[in-house]
Amino acid sequence: MDSNDIGDASEAIVLSELTQIGYTVSIPFSDSSRYDLVVEVDGDLEKVQVKTGRMDNGCVTFQCRSKNRNKQDFYTPEEVDAYCVYSEEQDSVYWILFDEAGKRGMRLRVDEDIKNSPQVNWARDFLLQNRL
């Protein structure tokens, strides 16, 4: 699968997970919007960018940018309210608010951290079913 196919598969899985737990989800009409889904959460409409997480050194990682025509473009808080990250390796979906993610990306630790730093973003704390 190419990167578009992988992204489409992640979007389908996230859409399915959100609807299974009872959320209303809308899809923008065209591919020109900066978000992939609109999710109704407590009466508010949240613009959601879906990302595919990759495992790297015991963490699910994702980038907070789009890549079109070899141009990397970072998202802004006006464009995106939250990220939904699907990790095939963990068979999990994570919900991260825009302000919780770094400007460039984020690492969600799955494996126990040797140092047990208080700055660790534990993947379990961001699981979709625990956040919404």
mmCIF file of C-alpha atoms in Angstrom, residues 33-130:
data_model
loop_
_atom_site.group_PDB
_atom_site.id
_atom_site.type_symbol
_atom_site.label_atom_id
_atom_site.label_comp_id
_atom_site.label_asym_id
_atom_site.label_seq_id
_atom_site.Cartn_x
_atom_site.Cartn_y
_atom_site.Cartn_z
ATOM 1 C CA SER A 33 -9.784 20.620 4.040
ATOM 2 C CA ARG A 34 -7.000 20.490 6.624
ATOM 3 C CA TYR A 35 -8.938 18.008 8.759
ATOM 4 C CA ASP A 36 -10.202 14.513 7.978
ATOM 5 C CA LEU A 37 -13.259 14.207 10.219
ATOM 6 C CA VAL A 38 -15.669 16.319 12.249
ATOM 7 C CA VAL A 39 -16.712 14.711 15.534
ATOM 8 C CA GLU A 40 -19.548 15.922 17.730
ATOM 9 C CA VAL A 41 -18.298 15.894 21.332
ATOM 10 C CA ASP A 42 -20.653 17.168 24.047
ATOM 11 C CA GLY A 43 -22.486 19.346 21.521
ATOM 12 C CA ASP A 44 -19.284 20.855 20.081
ATOM 13 C CA LEU A 45 -17.892 20.050 16.633
ATOM 14 C CA GLU A 46 -14.234 19.024 16.762
ATOM 15 C CA LYS A 47 -12.052 19.132 13.622
ATOM 16 C CA VAL A 48 -9.959 15.969 13.695
ATOM 17 C CA GLN A 49 -6.838 15.128 11.736
ATOM 18 C CA VAL A 50 -6.251 11.367 11.503
ATOM 19 C CA LYS A 51 -2.684 10.141 11.654
ATOM 20 C CA THR A 52 -1.082 6.730 11.314
ATOM 21 C CA GLY A 53 1.188 5.997 14.261
ATOM 22 C CA ARG A 54 4.432 4.117 13.834
ATOM 23 C CA MET A 55 6.297 2.175 16.519
ATOM 24 C CA ASP A 56 9.758 3.521 17.325
ATOM 25 C CA ASN A 57 11.774 2.490 20.395
ATOM 26 C CA GLY A 58 8.753 1.479 22.456
ATOM 27 C CA CYS A 59 6.634 4.495 21.439
ATOM 28 C CA VAL A 60 3.807 5.173 19.030
ATOM 29 C CA THR A 61 4.992 8.227 17.094
ATOM 30 C CA PHE A 62 3.200 10.557 14.716
ATOM 31 C CA GLN A 63 3.921 13.790 12.877
ATOM 32 C CA CYS A 64 1.753 16.940 13.162
ATOM 33 C CA ARG A 65 2.070 17.874 9.508
ATOM 34 C CA SER A 66 0.835 17.069 6.055
ATOM 35 C CA LYS A 67 3.136 16.243 3.207
ATOM 36 C CA ASN A 68 1.888 17.235 -0.219
ATOM 37 C CA ARG A 69 4.055 17.429 -3.298
ATOM 38 C CA ASN A 70 7.221 17.118 -1.179
ATOM 39 C CA LYS A 71 6.167 20.137 0.911
ATOM 40 C CA GLN A 72 5.787 19.687 4.671
ATOM 41 C CA ASP A 73 3.047 21.807 6.158
ATOM 42 C CA PHE A 74 2.418 21.943 9.924
ATOM 43 C CA TYR A 75 -1.125 22.223 11.265
ATOM 44 C CA THR A 76 -2.385 25.204 13.289
ATOM 45 C CA PRO A 77 -4.955 25.369 16.116
ATOM 46 C CA GLU A 78 -7.342 27.154 13.745
ATOM 47 C CA GLU A 79 -7.242 24.144 11.401
ATOM 48 C CA VAL A 80 -7.287 21.188 13.797
ATOM 49 C CA ASP A 81 -8.784 20.667 17.272
ATOM 50 C CA ALA A 82 -7.496 17.140 17.860
ATOM 51 C CA TYR A 83 -5.529 14.272 16.363
ATOM 52 C CA CYS A 84 -6.796 10.691 16.214
ATOM 53 C CA VAL A 85 -3.833 8.366 15.831
ATOM 54 C CA TYR A 86 -4.234 4.758 14.744
ATOM 55 C CA SER A 87 -1.477 2.281 15.552
ATOM 56 C CA GLU A 88 -1.752 -1.016 13.704
ATOM 57 C CA GLU A 89 1.006 -2.532 15.860
ATOM 58 C CA GLN A 90 -0.912 -1.709 19.056
ATOM 59 C CA ASP A 91 -4.359 -2.184 17.465
ATOM 60 C CA SER A 92 -5.352 1.058 19.207
ATOM 61 C CA VAL A 93 -6.711 4.521 18.496
ATOM 62 C CA TYR A 94 -5.500 7.537 20.499
ATOM 63 C CA TRP A 95 -7.161 10.960 20.977
ATOM 64 C CA ILE A 96 -4.750 13.876 21.406
ATOM 65 C CA LEU A 97 -5.893 17.486 21.670
ATOM 66 C CA PHE A 98 -4.006 19.928 19.464
ATOM 67 C CA ASP A 99 -2.409 21.658 22.469
ATOM 68 C CA GLU A 100 -1.234 18.326 23.915
ATOM 69 C CA ALA A 101 0.758 17.435 20.822
ATOM 70 C CA GLY A 102 4.045 19.073 20.007
ATOM 71 C CA LYS A 103 4.306 21.389 17.044
ATOM 72 C CA ARG A 104 6.123 18.767 14.988
ATOM 73 C CA GLY A 105 4.907 15.483 16.472
ATOM 74 C CA MET A 106 4.481 13.360 19.554
ATOM 75 C CA ARG A 107 5.653 10.122 21.117
ATOM 76 C CA LEU A 108 3.249 7.968 23.123
ATOM 77 C CA ARG A 109 5.181 5.489 25.261
ATOM 78 C CA VAL A 110 3.907 1.915 25.223
ATOM 79 C CA ASP A 111 6.869 0.113 26.790
ATOM 80 C CA GLU A 112 7.997 0.840 30.332
ATOM 81 C CA ASP A 113 10.466 3.714 30.399
ATOM 82 C CA ILE A 114 13.809 2.885 31.970
ATOM 83 C CA LYS A 115 14.095 6.335 33.576
ATOM 84 C CA ASN A 116 10.365 6.650 34.431
ATOM 85 C CA SER A 117 10.478 10.368 33.647
ATOM 86 C CA PRO A 118 7.468 12.507 34.662
ATOM 87 C CA GLN A 119 7.532 13.983 31.131
ATOM 88 C CA VAL A 120 6.555 10.671 29.516
ATOM 89 C CA ASN A 121 3.315 10.657 27.520
ATOM 90 C CA TRP A 122 1.916 7.210 28.320
ATOM 91 C CA ALA A 123 -0.050 5.779 25.395
ATOM 92 C CA ARG A 124 -2.664 4.307 27.763
ATOM 93 C CA ASP A 125 -3.537 7.851 28.953
ATOM 94 C CA PHE A 126 -4.500 8.850 25.396
ATOM 95 C CA LEU A 127 -6.582 5.807 24.382
ATOM 96 C CA LEU A 128 -9.715 6.933 22.580
ATOM 97 C CA GLN A 129 -12.135 5.056 24.822
ATOM 98 C CA ASN A 130 -10.545 6.651 27.929
#
